Amino acid sequence: MLRQTGQGYLFMLPTLFVLLTFVVGPILYAIFLSFNKVQLLGGTSYQFVGLDNFIRLLDDDRAKIALWNTAKYVLIVVPTQTFLALVLAASLNAGLKGEKFFRIVYFLPTLTSSAVLTLIFMWMYNQNGLINEILEKVGLPTYNWLGDPSVALNAIMIMNIWSTAPFFMVIYLAALQGIPKSLYEAADLDGANAIQKFFFITVPNLRPVTSFVVIMGIIGTFQLFDQSYIFSGGSGGPNNSTLTVVLLIYQYAFKNMGTMGYAAALAFALAIIILIATLLQRKFSKEETL
């Protein structure tokens, strides 16, 4: 028995090594940094400061702005992309003509590099770009998508909803294949229309999948970084309107070398926020009790 256990751990050793080195180790090191003032220039040095880094979060105005921007982004993007993904999946599952073609077209944004996609949308969002030209032709007001603080974050939201909804659409599409057709046949006999079948058969049967999609969406949106970085050139502008928590962590960690410990504390706080948001979502979706 002991020999078999030893053989099992021996086979697991490479995986355990990778997990400890690249997952568990960095997490523990980040927690360690969050309780220290770290100096990286002229030789790395650590000065234990206890909870000072976390207390500093309460007085950091930029951290509050970043948290508000991120929270607003999560509250708008997650429900919208989830609903859009479900609608797209349901339409493709209805057996429309050219279904395979539309599957490919819808999924193309997911295959595109995030950085390349952001640059394309920046060109489209230019004041003389494609989007403003279309708005002008149909008689709608145009916007300074990149330079107006009131719409800059909305521009990123639109781009991300368009690019991430197809990924979750594929998950929904796979789940729709597992719903028994007999349920829809019984609903037809009862005289249910398409909308009633959607809300009383499709949506309830997809509840576990929806829970997964929402959790993945929450985690992904809270970690928004690259689009915000490229849009603002790393500044979080204009006027901090696209500043997110992860972008702020990057600024403190790599632009201000004396605040690596504070950046780690901010990252640790973000992890706690994501955990709480995920647990609350599971509670509300009745997947499990707290």
PDB file of C-alpha atoms in Angstrom:
ATOM      1  CA  MET A   1       0.000   0.000   0.000  1.00  0.00           C
ATOM      2  CA  LEU A   2       2.774   2.415   0.952  1.00  0.00           C
ATOM      3  CA  ARG A   3       4.667   1.503  -2.197  1.00  0.00           C
ATOM      4  CA  GLN A   4       1.628   2.207  -4.379  1.00  0.00           C
ATOM      5  CA  THR A   5       1.123   5.565  -2.647  1.00  0.00           C
ATOM      6  CA  GLY A   6       4.761   6.449  -3.231  1.00  0.00           C
ATOM      7  CA  GLN A   7       4.475   5.550  -6.914  1.00  0.00           C
ATOM      8  CA  GLY A   8       1.386   7.727  -7.213  1.00  0.00           C
ATOM      9  CA  TYR A   9       3.152  10.731  -5.707  1.00  0.00           C
ATOM     10  CA  LEU A  10       6.168  10.050  -7.912  1.00  0.00           C
ATOM     11  CA  PHE A  11       4.020  10.296 -11.037  1.00  0.00           C
ATOM     12  CA  MET A  12       2.400  13.464  -9.644  1.00  0.00           C
ATOM     13  CA  LEU A  13       5.758  15.067  -8.825  1.00  0.00           C
ATOM     14  CA  PRO A  14       6.200  17.007 -12.115  1.00  0.00           C
ATOM     15  CA  THR A  15       2.687  18.465 -11.838  1.00  0.00           C
ATOM     16  CA  LEU A  16       3.144  19.299  -8.164  1.00  0.00           C
ATOM     17  CA  PHE A  17       6.449  20.990  -8.948  1.00  0.00           C
ATOM     18  CA  VAL A  18       4.862  23.155 -11.645  1.00  0.00           C
ATOM     19  CA  LEU A  19       1.916  24.083  -9.397  1.00  0.00           C
ATOM     20  CA  LEU A  20       4.142  24.966  -6.448  1.00  0.00           C
ATOM     21  CA  THR A  21       6.611  26.916  -8.579  1.00  0.00           C
ATOM     22  CA  PHE A  22       4.265  28.864 -10.836  1.00  0.00           C
ATOM     23  CA  VAL A  23       0.957  29.000  -8.915  1.00  0.00           C
ATOM     24  CA  VAL A  24       1.213  28.497  -5.166  1.00  0.00           C
ATOM     25  CA  GLY A  25       4.672  30.061  -4.829  1.00  0.00           C
ATOM     26  CA  PRO A  26       3.809  33.384  -6.529  1.00  0.00           C
ATOM     27  CA  ILE A  27       0.567  33.644  -4.534  1.00  0.00           C
ATOM     28  CA  LEU A  28       2.377  33.192  -1.221  1.00  0.00           C
ATOM     29  CA  TYR A  29       5.111  35.609  -2.293  1.00  0.00           C
ATOM     30  CA  ALA A  30       2.510  38.233  -3.253  1.00  0.00           C
ATOM     31  CA  ILE A  31       0.866  37.868   0.163  1.00  0.00           C
ATOM     32  CA  PHE A  32       4.286  38.293   1.768  1.00  0.00           C
ATOM     33  CA  LEU A  33       4.954  41.437  -0.275  1.00  0.00           C
ATOM     34  CA  SER A  34       1.604  42.943   0.741  1.00  0.00           C
ATOM     35  CA  PHE A  35       2.808  43.188   4.352  1.00  0.00           C
ATOM     36  CA  ASN A  36       6.122  44.799   3.434  1.00  0.00           C
ATOM     37  CA  LYS A  37       7.555  47.966   1.956  1.00  0.00           C
ATOM     38  CA  VAL A  38       9.633  46.695  -0.943  1.00  0.00           C
ATOM     39  CA  GLN A  39      12.562  48.500  -2.550  1.00  0.00           C
ATOM     40  CA  LEU A  40      13.610  47.021  -5.898  1.00  0.00           C
ATOM     41  CA  LEU A  41      16.266  49.515  -7.006  1.00  0.00           C
ATOM     42  CA  GLY A  42      19.811  49.234  -5.682  1.00  0.00           C
ATOM     43  CA  GLY A  43      19.233  45.734  -4.347  1.00  0.00           C
ATOM     44  CA  THR A  44      15.917  44.303  -3.191  1.00  0.00           C
ATOM     45  CA  SER A  45      15.034  45.087   0.414  1.00  0.00           C
ATOM     46  CA  TYR A  46      12.000  44.364   2.565  1.00  0.00           C
ATOM     47  CA  GLN A  47      10.653  46.364   5.473  1.00  0.00           C
ATOM     48  CA  PHE A  48       7.749  44.841   7.396  1.00  0.00           C
ATOM     49  CA  VAL A  49       4.912  47.377   7.719  1.00  0.00           C
ATOM     50  CA  GLY A  50       2.069  45.143   8.873  1.00  0.00           C
ATOM     51  CA  LEU A  51      -1.343  46.336   7.689  1.00  0.00           C
ATOM     52  CA  ASP A  52      -0.129  49.771   6.581  1.00  0.00           C
ATOM     53  CA  ASN A  53      -0.471  48.903   2.881  1.00  0.00           C
ATOM     54  CA  PHE A  54      -4.080  47.826   3.387  1.00  0.00           C
ATOM     55  CA  ILE A  55      -4.913  50.883   5.499  1.00  0.00           C
ATOM     56  CA  ARG A  56      -3.480  53.057   2.730  1.00  0.00           C
ATOM     57  CA  LEU A  57      -6.107  51.661   0.372  1.00  0.00           C
ATOM     58  CA  LEU A  58      -8.828  53.464   2.327  1.00  0.00           C
ATOM     59  CA  ASP A  59      -7.249  56.870   1.626  1.00  0.00           C
ATOM     60  CA  ASP A  60      -6.207  56.261  -1.983  1.00  0.00           C
ATOM     61  CA  ASP A  61      -8.517  58.286  -4.244  1.00  0.00           C
ATOM     62  CA  ARG A  62      -7.208  56.640  -7.416  1.00  0.00           C
ATOM     63  CA  ALA A  63      -7.910  53.208  -5.945  1.00  0.00           C
ATOM     64  CA  LYS A  64     -11.502  54.274  -5.255  1.00  0.00           C
ATOM     65  CA  ILE A  65     -11.872  55.560  -8.826  1.00  0.00           C
ATOM     66  CA  ALA A  66     -10.385  52.342 -10.225  1.00  0.00           C
ATOM     67  CA  LEU A  67     -12.690  50.202  -8.081  1.00  0.00           C
ATOM     68  CA  TRP A  68     -15.747  52.211  -9.166  1.00  0.00           C
ATOM     69  CA  ASN A  69     -14.786  51.959 -12.851  1.00  0.00           C
ATOM     70  CA  THR A  70     -14.202  48.228 -12.525  1.00  0.00           C
ATOM     71  CA  ALA A  71     -17.450  47.650 -10.619  1.00  0.00           C
ATOM     72  CA  LYS A  72     -19.436  49.616 -13.201  1.00  0.00           C
ATOM     73  CA  TYR A  73     -17.753  47.659 -15.963  1.00  0.00           C
ATOM     74  CA  VAL A  74     -18.607  44.326 -14.297  1.00  0.00           C
ATOM     75  CA  LEU A  75     -22.242  45.265 -13.583  1.00  0.00           C
ATOM     76  CA  ILE A  76     -22.873  46.260 -17.202  1.00  0.00           C
ATOM     77  CA  VAL A  77     -20.718  43.847 -19.208  1.00  0.00           C
ATOM     78  CA  VAL A  78     -21.437  40.554 -17.403  1.00  0.00           C
ATOM     79  CA  PRO A  79     -25.272  40.612 -17.688  1.00  0.00           C
ATOM     80  CA  THR A  80     -25.167  42.006 -21.231  1.00  0.00           C
ATOM     81  CA  GLN A  81     -22.667  39.505 -22.606  1.00  0.00           C
ATOM     82  CA  THR A  82     -24.470  36.633 -20.860  1.00  0.00           C
ATOM     83  CA  PHE A  83     -27.850  37.594 -22.312  1.00  0.00           C
ATOM     84  CA  LEU A  84     -26.379  38.214 -25.772  1.00  0.00           C
ATOM     85  CA  ALA A  85     -24.548  34.861 -25.716  1.00  0.00           C
ATOM     86  CA  LEU A  86     -27.768  33.058 -24.766  1.00  0.00           C
ATOM     87  CA  VAL A  87     -29.777  34.765 -27.510  1.00  0.00           C
ATOM     88  CA  LEU A  88     -27.129  34.023 -30.150  1.00  0.00           C
ATOM     89  CA  ALA A  89     -26.906  30.384 -29.066  1.00  0.00           C
ATOM     90  CA  ALA A  90     -30.678  29.957 -29.078  1.00  0.00           C
ATOM     91  CA  SER A  91     -30.947  31.486 -32.561  1.00  0.00           C
ATOM     92  CA  LEU A  92     -28.227  29.204 -33.928  1.00  0.00           C
ATOM     93  CA  ASN A  93     -29.833  26.187 -32.255  1.00  0.00           C
ATOM     94  CA  ALA A  94     -33.158  26.892 -33.944  1.00  0.00           C
ATOM     95  CA  GLY A  95     -31.963  25.302 -37.186  1.00  0.00           C
ATOM     96  CA  LEU A  96     -31.879  28.444 -39.301  1.00  0.00           C
ATOM     97  CA  LYS A  97     -30.563  28.333 -42.857  1.00  0.00           C
ATOM     98  CA  GLY A  98     -26.810  28.944 -43.031  1.00  0.00           C
ATOM     99  CA  GLU A  99     -26.330  27.972 -39.388  1.00  0.00           C
ATOM    100  CA  LYS A 100     -22.741  26.742 -39.839  1.00  0.00           C
ATOM    101  CA  PHE A 101     -21.742  29.952 -41.626  1.00  0.00           C
ATOM    102  CA  PHE A 102     -23.140  32.130 -38.846  1.00  0.00           C
ATOM    103  CA  ARG A 103     -21.397  29.999 -36.201  1.00  0.00           C
ATOM    104  CA  ILE A 104     -18.068  30.763 -37.829  1.00  0.00           C
ATOM    105  CA  VAL A 105     -18.838  34.476 -38.267  1.00  0.00           C
ATOM    106  CA  TYR A 106     -20.034  34.896 -34.675  1.00  0.00           C
ATOM    107  CA  PHE A 107     -16.992  33.108 -33.245  1.00  0.00           C
ATOM    108  CA  LEU A 108     -14.374  35.079 -35.231  1.00  0.00           C
ATOM    109  CA  PRO A 109     -13.993  37.889 -32.615  1.00  0.00           C
ATOM    110  CA  THR A 110     -12.947  35.337 -30.004  1.00  0.00           C
ATOM    111  CA  LEU A 111     -10.133  34.107 -32.250  1.00  0.00           C
ATOM    112  CA  THR A 112      -8.694  37.600 -32.687  1.00  0.00           C
ATOM    113  CA  SER A 113      -5.855  38.781 -30.456  1.00  0.00           C
ATOM    114  CA  SER A 114      -7.080  41.137 -27.742  1.00  0.00           C
ATOM    115  CA  ALA A 115      -4.366  43.679 -28.527  1.00  0.00           C
ATOM    116  CA  VAL A 116      -5.091  43.619 -32.258  1.00  0.00           C
ATOM    117  CA  LEU A 117      -8.816  43.872 -31.601  1.00  0.00           C
ATOM    118  CA  THR A 118      -8.256  46.908 -29.380  1.00  0.00           C
ATOM    119  CA  LEU A 119      -6.173  48.653 -32.047  1.00  0.00           C
ATOM    120  CA  ILE A 120      -8.853  47.974 -34.661  1.00  0.00           C
ATOM    121  CA  PHE A 121     -11.542  49.450 -32.424  1.00  0.00           C
ATOM    122  CA  MET A 122      -9.359  52.456 -31.637  1.00  0.00           C
ATOM    123  CA  TRP A 123      -9.224  53.137 -35.378  1.00  0.00           C
ATOM    124  CA  MET A 124     -13.013  52.712 -35.582  1.00  0.00           C
ATOM    125  CA  TYR A 125     -13.510  54.952 -32.528  1.00  0.00           C
ATOM    126  CA  ASN A 126     -11.440  57.778 -33.993  1.00  0.00           C
ATOM    127  CA  GLN A 127     -13.363  61.045 -34.307  1.00  0.00           C
ATOM    128  CA  ASN A 128     -13.268  60.628 -38.074  1.00  0.00           C
ATOM    129  CA  GLY A 129     -13.506  56.853 -37.855  1.00  0.00           C
ATOM    130  CA  LEU A 130     -16.032  54.315 -39.085  1.00  0.00           C
ATOM    131  CA  ILE A 131     -18.411  54.416 -36.103  1.00  0.00           C
ATOM    132  CA  ASN A 132     -18.825  58.198 -36.126  1.00  0.00           C
ATOM    133  CA  GLU A 133     -19.335  58.148 -39.886  1.00  0.00           C
ATOM    134  CA  ILE A 134     -22.148  55.612 -39.499  1.00  0.00           C
ATOM    135  CA  LEU A 135     -23.738  57.583 -36.646  1.00  0.00           C
ATOM    136  CA  GLU A 136     -23.544  60.773 -38.695  1.00  0.00           C
ATOM    137  CA  LYS A 137     -25.147  59.173 -41.758  1.00  0.00           C
ATOM    138  CA  VAL A 138     -28.141  57.891 -39.768  1.00  0.00           C
ATOM    139  CA  GLY A 139     -28.585  61.251 -38.035  1.00  0.00           C
ATOM    140  CA  LEU A 140     -27.316  60.260 -34.591  1.00  0.00           C
ATOM    141  CA  PRO A 141     -24.845  62.303 -32.499  1.00  0.00           C
ATOM    142  CA  THR A 142     -21.149  61.469 -32.784  1.00  0.00           C
ATOM    143  CA  TYR A 143     -18.751  61.098 -29.856  1.00  0.00           C
ATOM    144  CA  ASN A 144     -15.117  61.542 -28.982  1.00  0.00           C
ATOM    145  CA  TRP A 145     -14.858  57.900 -27.978  1.00  0.00           C
ATOM    146  CA  LEU A 146     -11.195  58.027 -26.963  1.00  0.00           C
ATOM    147  CA  GLY A 147     -10.950  61.502 -25.433  1.00  0.00           C
ATOM    148  CA  ASP A 148     -14.266  62.055 -23.638  1.00  0.00           C
ATOM    149  CA  PRO A 149     -14.219  60.770 -20.014  1.00  0.00           C
ATOM    150  CA  SER A 150     -17.985  60.214 -20.091  1.00  0.00           C
ATOM    151  CA  VAL A 151     -17.863  57.689 -22.961  1.00  0.00           C
ATOM    152  CA  ALA A 152     -14.327  56.209 -22.949  1.00  0.00           C
ATOM    153  CA  LEU A 153     -15.187  53.338 -20.593  1.00  0.00           C
ATOM    154  CA  ASN A 154     -18.413  52.700 -22.519  1.00  0.00           C
ATOM    155  CA  ALA A 155     -16.328  52.289 -25.665  1.00  0.00           C
ATOM    156  CA  ILE A 156     -14.308  49.534 -23.986  1.00  0.00           C
ATOM    157  CA  MET A 157     -17.534  47.899 -22.747  1.00  0.00           C
ATOM    158  CA  ILE A 158     -18.996  47.764 -26.257  1.00  0.00           C
ATOM    159  CA  MET A 159     -15.816  46.243 -27.639  1.00  0.00           C
ATOM    160  CA  ASN A 160     -15.551  43.575 -24.941  1.00  0.00           C
ATOM    161  CA  ILE A 161     -19.216  42.587 -25.103  1.00  0.00           C
ATOM    162  CA  TRP A 162     -18.849  42.119 -28.850  1.00  0.00           C
ATOM    163  CA  SER A 163     -15.651  40.069 -28.501  1.00  0.00           C
ATOM    164  CA  THR A 164     -16.482  37.877 -25.471  1.00  0.00           C
ATOM    165  CA  ALA A 165     -20.155  37.016 -26.037  1.00  0.00           C
ATOM    166  CA  PRO A 166     -19.305  34.548 -28.870  1.00  0.00           C
ATOM    167  CA  PHE A 167     -17.092  32.508 -26.522  1.00  0.00           C
ATOM    168  CA  PHE A 168     -19.930  32.045 -24.041  1.00  0.00           C
ATOM    169  CA  MET A 169     -22.296  31.477 -26.972  1.00  0.00           C
ATOM    170  CA  VAL A 170     -20.397  28.284 -27.807  1.00  0.00           C
ATOM    171  CA  ILE A 171     -20.790  27.081 -24.196  1.00  0.00           C
ATOM    172  CA  TYR A 172     -24.519  27.765 -24.315  1.00  0.00           C
ATOM    173  CA  LEU A 173     -24.792  26.118 -27.720  1.00  0.00           C
ATOM    174  CA  ALA A 174     -23.249  22.917 -26.381  1.00  0.00           C
ATOM    175  CA  ALA A 175     -25.601  22.970 -23.384  1.00  0.00           C
ATOM    176  CA  LEU A 176     -28.648  23.477 -25.602  1.00  0.00           C
ATOM    177  CA  GLN A 177     -27.888  20.199 -27.363  1.00  0.00           C
ATOM    178  CA  GLY A 178     -28.455  18.415 -24.048  1.00  0.00           C
ATOM    179  CA  ILE A 179     -32.005  19.673 -23.425  1.00  0.00           C
ATOM    180  CA  PRO A 180     -34.452  16.835 -24.265  1.00  0.00           C
ATOM    181  CA  LYS A 181     -36.538  17.616 -27.331  1.00  0.00           C
ATOM    182  CA  SER A 182     -39.450  15.885 -25.649  1.00  0.00           C
ATOM    183  CA  LEU A 183     -39.851  18.917 -23.391  1.00  0.00           C
ATOM    184  CA  TYR A 184     -40.387  21.170 -26.393  1.00  0.00           C
ATOM    185  CA  GLU A 185     -42.732  18.641 -28.001  1.00  0.00           C
ATOM    186  CA  ALA A 186     -44.827  18.533 -24.826  1.00  0.00           C
ATOM    187  CA  ALA A 187     -44.889  22.344 -24.764  1.00  0.00           C
ATOM    188  CA  ASP A 188     -46.113  22.360 -28.378  1.00  0.00           C
ATOM    189  CA  LEU A 189     -48.977  20.072 -27.418  1.00  0.00           C
ATOM    190  CA  ASP A 190     -49.872  22.488 -24.615  1.00  0.00           C
ATOM    191  CA  GLY A 191     -49.948  25.370 -27.080  1.00  0.00           C
ATOM    192  CA  ALA A 192     -46.827  27.187 -25.852  1.00  0.00           C
ATOM    193  CA  ASN A 193     -45.282  29.727 -28.207  1.00  0.00           C
ATOM    194  CA  ALA A 194     -41.554  30.256 -28.873  1.00  0.00           C
ATOM    195  CA  ILE A 195     -41.135  32.912 -26.161  1.00  0.00           C
ATOM    196  CA  GLN A 196     -42.847  30.757 -23.517  1.00  0.00           C
ATOM    197  CA  LYS A 197     -40.694  27.755 -24.437  1.00  0.00           C
ATOM    198  CA  PHE A 198     -37.577  29.923 -24.192  1.00  0.00           C
ATOM    199  CA  PHE A 199     -38.334  31.292 -20.710  1.00  0.00           C
ATOM    200  CA  PHE A 200     -39.983  28.212 -19.191  1.00  0.00           C
ATOM    201  CA  ILE A 201     -37.905  25.400 -20.731  1.00  0.00           C
ATOM    202  CA  THR A 202     -34.642  26.716 -22.169  1.00  0.00           C
ATOM    203  CA  VAL A 203     -33.637  29.213 -19.464  1.00  0.00           C
ATOM    204  CA  PRO A 204     -34.384  26.935 -16.434  1.00  0.00           C
ATOM    205  CA  ASN A 205     -32.512  23.996 -17.972  1.00  0.00           C
ATOM    206  CA  LEU A 206     -29.499  26.219 -18.616  1.00  0.00           C
ATOM    207  CA  ARG A 207     -29.269  27.514 -15.028  1.00  0.00           C
ATOM    208  CA  PRO A 208     -26.041  25.587 -14.135  1.00  0.00           C
ATOM    209  CA  VAL A 209     -24.416  26.747 -17.383  1.00  0.00           C
ATOM    210  CA  THR A 210     -25.541  30.320 -16.781  1.00  0.00           C
ATOM    211  CA  SER A 211     -23.996  30.173 -13.311  1.00  0.00           C
ATOM    212  CA  PHE A 212     -20.685  29.072 -14.839  1.00  0.00           C
ATOM    213  CA  VAL A 213     -20.846  31.753 -17.550  1.00  0.00           C
ATOM    214  CA  VAL A 214     -21.574  34.502 -15.014  1.00  0.00           C
ATOM    215  CA  ILE A 215     -18.756  33.384 -12.691  1.00  0.00           C
ATOM    216  CA  MET A 216     -16.259  33.289 -15.558  1.00  0.00           C
ATOM    217  CA  GLY A 217     -17.531  36.671 -16.697  1.00  0.00           C
ATOM    218  CA  ILE A 218     -17.095  38.174 -13.227  1.00  0.00           C
ATOM    219  CA  ILE A 219     -13.541  36.887 -12.935  1.00  0.00           C
ATOM    220  CA  GLY A 220     -12.613  38.061 -16.427  1.00  0.00           C
ATOM    221  CA  THR A 221     -14.144  41.533 -16.159  1.00  0.00           C
ATOM    222  CA  PHE A 222     -12.620  42.249 -12.755  1.00  0.00           C
ATOM    223  CA  GLN A 223      -9.240  41.520 -14.346  1.00  0.00           C
ATOM    224  CA  LEU A 224      -9.633  44.017 -17.205  1.00  0.00           C
ATOM    225  CA  PHE A 225      -6.196  45.350 -18.107  1.00  0.00           C
ATOM    226  CA  ASP A 226      -4.934  45.146 -21.688  1.00  0.00           C
ATOM    227  CA  GLN A 227      -7.770  47.029 -23.399  1.00  0.00           C
ATOM    228  CA  SER A 228      -7.663  49.801 -20.804  1.00  0.00           C
ATOM    229  CA  TYR A 229      -3.868  49.973 -21.043  1.00  0.00           C
ATOM    230  CA  ILE A 230      -3.840  50.237 -24.842  1.00  0.00           C
ATOM    231  CA  PHE A 231      -6.761  52.665 -25.002  1.00  0.00           C
ATOM    232  CA  SER A 232      -5.157  55.091 -22.550  1.00  0.00           C
ATOM    233  CA  GLY A 233      -1.480  54.448 -23.252  1.00  0.00           C
ATOM    234  CA  GLY A 234      -1.122  53.049 -19.737  1.00  0.00           C
ATOM    235  CA  SER A 235      -2.421  56.171 -17.982  1.00  0.00           C
ATOM    236  CA  GLY A 236      -6.014  55.135 -17.356  1.00  0.00           C
ATOM    237  CA  GLY A 237      -7.200  58.364 -18.973  1.00  0.00           C
ATOM    238  CA  PRO A 238      -8.846  60.495 -20.016  1.00  0.00           C
ATOM    239  CA  ASN A 239      -9.251  61.836 -16.489  1.00  0.00           C
ATOM    240  CA  ASN A 240      -8.935  58.324 -14.974  1.00  0.00           C
ATOM    241  CA  SER A 241     -12.145  57.260 -16.752  1.00  0.00           C
ATOM    242  CA  THR A 242     -10.611  53.971 -17.991  1.00  0.00           C
ATOM    243  CA  LEU A 243      -8.502  53.317 -14.913  1.00  0.00           C
ATOM    244  CA  THR A 244      -9.164  49.777 -13.631  1.00  0.00           C
ATOM    245  CA  VAL A 245      -7.895  48.022 -10.535  1.00  0.00           C
ATOM    246  CA  VAL A 246      -5.474  45.776 -12.448  1.00  0.00           C
ATOM    247  CA  LEU A 247      -4.117  48.731 -14.431  1.00  0.00           C
ATOM    248  CA  LEU A 248      -3.589  50.603 -11.158  1.00  0.00           C
ATOM    249  CA  ILE A 249      -1.759  47.575  -9.740  1.00  0.00           C
ATOM    250  CA  TYR A 250       0.508  47.627 -12.783  1.00  0.00           C
ATOM    251  CA  GLN A 251       1.219  51.339 -12.336  1.00  0.00           C
ATOM    252  CA  TYR A 252       2.112  50.972  -8.662  1.00  0.00           C
ATOM    253  CA  ALA A 253       4.168  47.822  -9.227  1.00  0.00           C
ATOM    254  CA  PHE A 254       6.219  48.767 -12.290  1.00  0.00           C
ATOM    255  CA  LYS A 255       6.066  52.546 -12.676  1.00  0.00           C
ATOM    256  CA  ASN A 256       6.609  53.462  -9.025  1.00  0.00           C
ATOM    257  CA  MET A 257       9.326  51.081  -7.895  1.00  0.00           C
ATOM    258  CA  GLY A 258       8.915  51.903  -4.220  1.00  0.00           C
ATOM    259  CA  THR A 259       5.282  50.778  -4.086  1.00  0.00           C
ATOM    260  CA  MET A 260       5.560  47.116  -5.028  1.00  0.00           C
ATOM    261  CA  GLY A 261       4.292  46.103  -1.579  1.00  0.00           C
ATOM    262  CA  TYR A 262       1.291  48.397  -1.902  1.00  0.00           C
ATOM    263  CA  ALA A 263       0.559  46.976  -5.369  1.00  0.00           C
ATOM    264  CA  ALA A 264       0.619  43.461  -3.887  1.00  0.00           C
ATOM    265  CA  ALA A 265      -1.827  44.574  -1.182  1.00  0.00           C
ATOM    266  CA  LEU A 266      -4.101  45.998  -3.862  1.00  0.00           C
ATOM    267  CA  ALA A 267      -3.905  42.721  -5.804  1.00  0.00           C
ATOM    268  CA  PHE A 268      -4.716  40.753  -2.658  1.00  0.00           C
ATOM    269  CA  ALA A 269      -7.728  43.013  -1.990  1.00  0.00           C
ATOM    270  CA  LEU A 270      -8.909  42.481  -5.583  1.00  0.00           C
ATOM    271  CA  ALA A 271      -8.679  38.701  -5.132  1.00  0.00           C
ATOM    272  CA  ILE A 272     -10.868  38.958  -2.023  1.00  0.00           C
ATOM    273  CA  ILE A 273     -13.408  41.097  -3.910  1.00  0.00           C
ATOM    274  CA  ILE A 274     -13.562  38.579  -6.771  1.00  0.00           C
ATOM    275  CA  LEU A 275     -14.009  35.723  -4.271  1.00  0.00           C
ATOM    276  CA  ILE A 276     -16.850  37.534  -2.494  1.00  0.00           C
ATOM    277  CA  ALA A 277     -18.557  38.430  -5.781  1.00  0.00           C
ATOM    278  CA  THR A 278     -18.299  34.810  -6.963  1.00  0.00           C
ATOM    279  CA  LEU A 279     -19.723  33.432  -3.707  1.00  0.00           C
ATOM    280  CA  LEU A 280     -22.585  35.924  -3.804  1.00  0.00           C
ATOM    281  CA  GLN A 281     -23.381  34.948  -7.378  1.00  0.00           C
ATOM    282  CA  ARG A 282     -23.476  31.269  -6.406  1.00  0.00           C
ATOM    283  CA  LYS A 283     -25.715  32.144  -3.470  1.00  0.00           C
ATOM    284  CA  PHE A 284     -28.189  34.078  -5.607  1.00  0.00           C
ATOM    285  CA  SER A 285     -28.206  31.400  -8.307  1.00  0.00           C
ATOM    286  CA  LYS A 286     -28.882  28.776  -5.582  1.00  0.00           C
ATOM    287  CA  GLU A 287     -25.931  26.676  -6.736  1.00  0.00           C
ATOM    288  CA  GLU A 288     -24.699  26.372  -3.183  1.00  0.00           C
ATOM    289  CA  THR A 289     -25.262  27.995   0.175  1.00  0.00           C
ATOM    290  CA  LEU A 290     -22.752  30.168   2.005  1.00  0.00           C
TER     291      LEU A 290
END
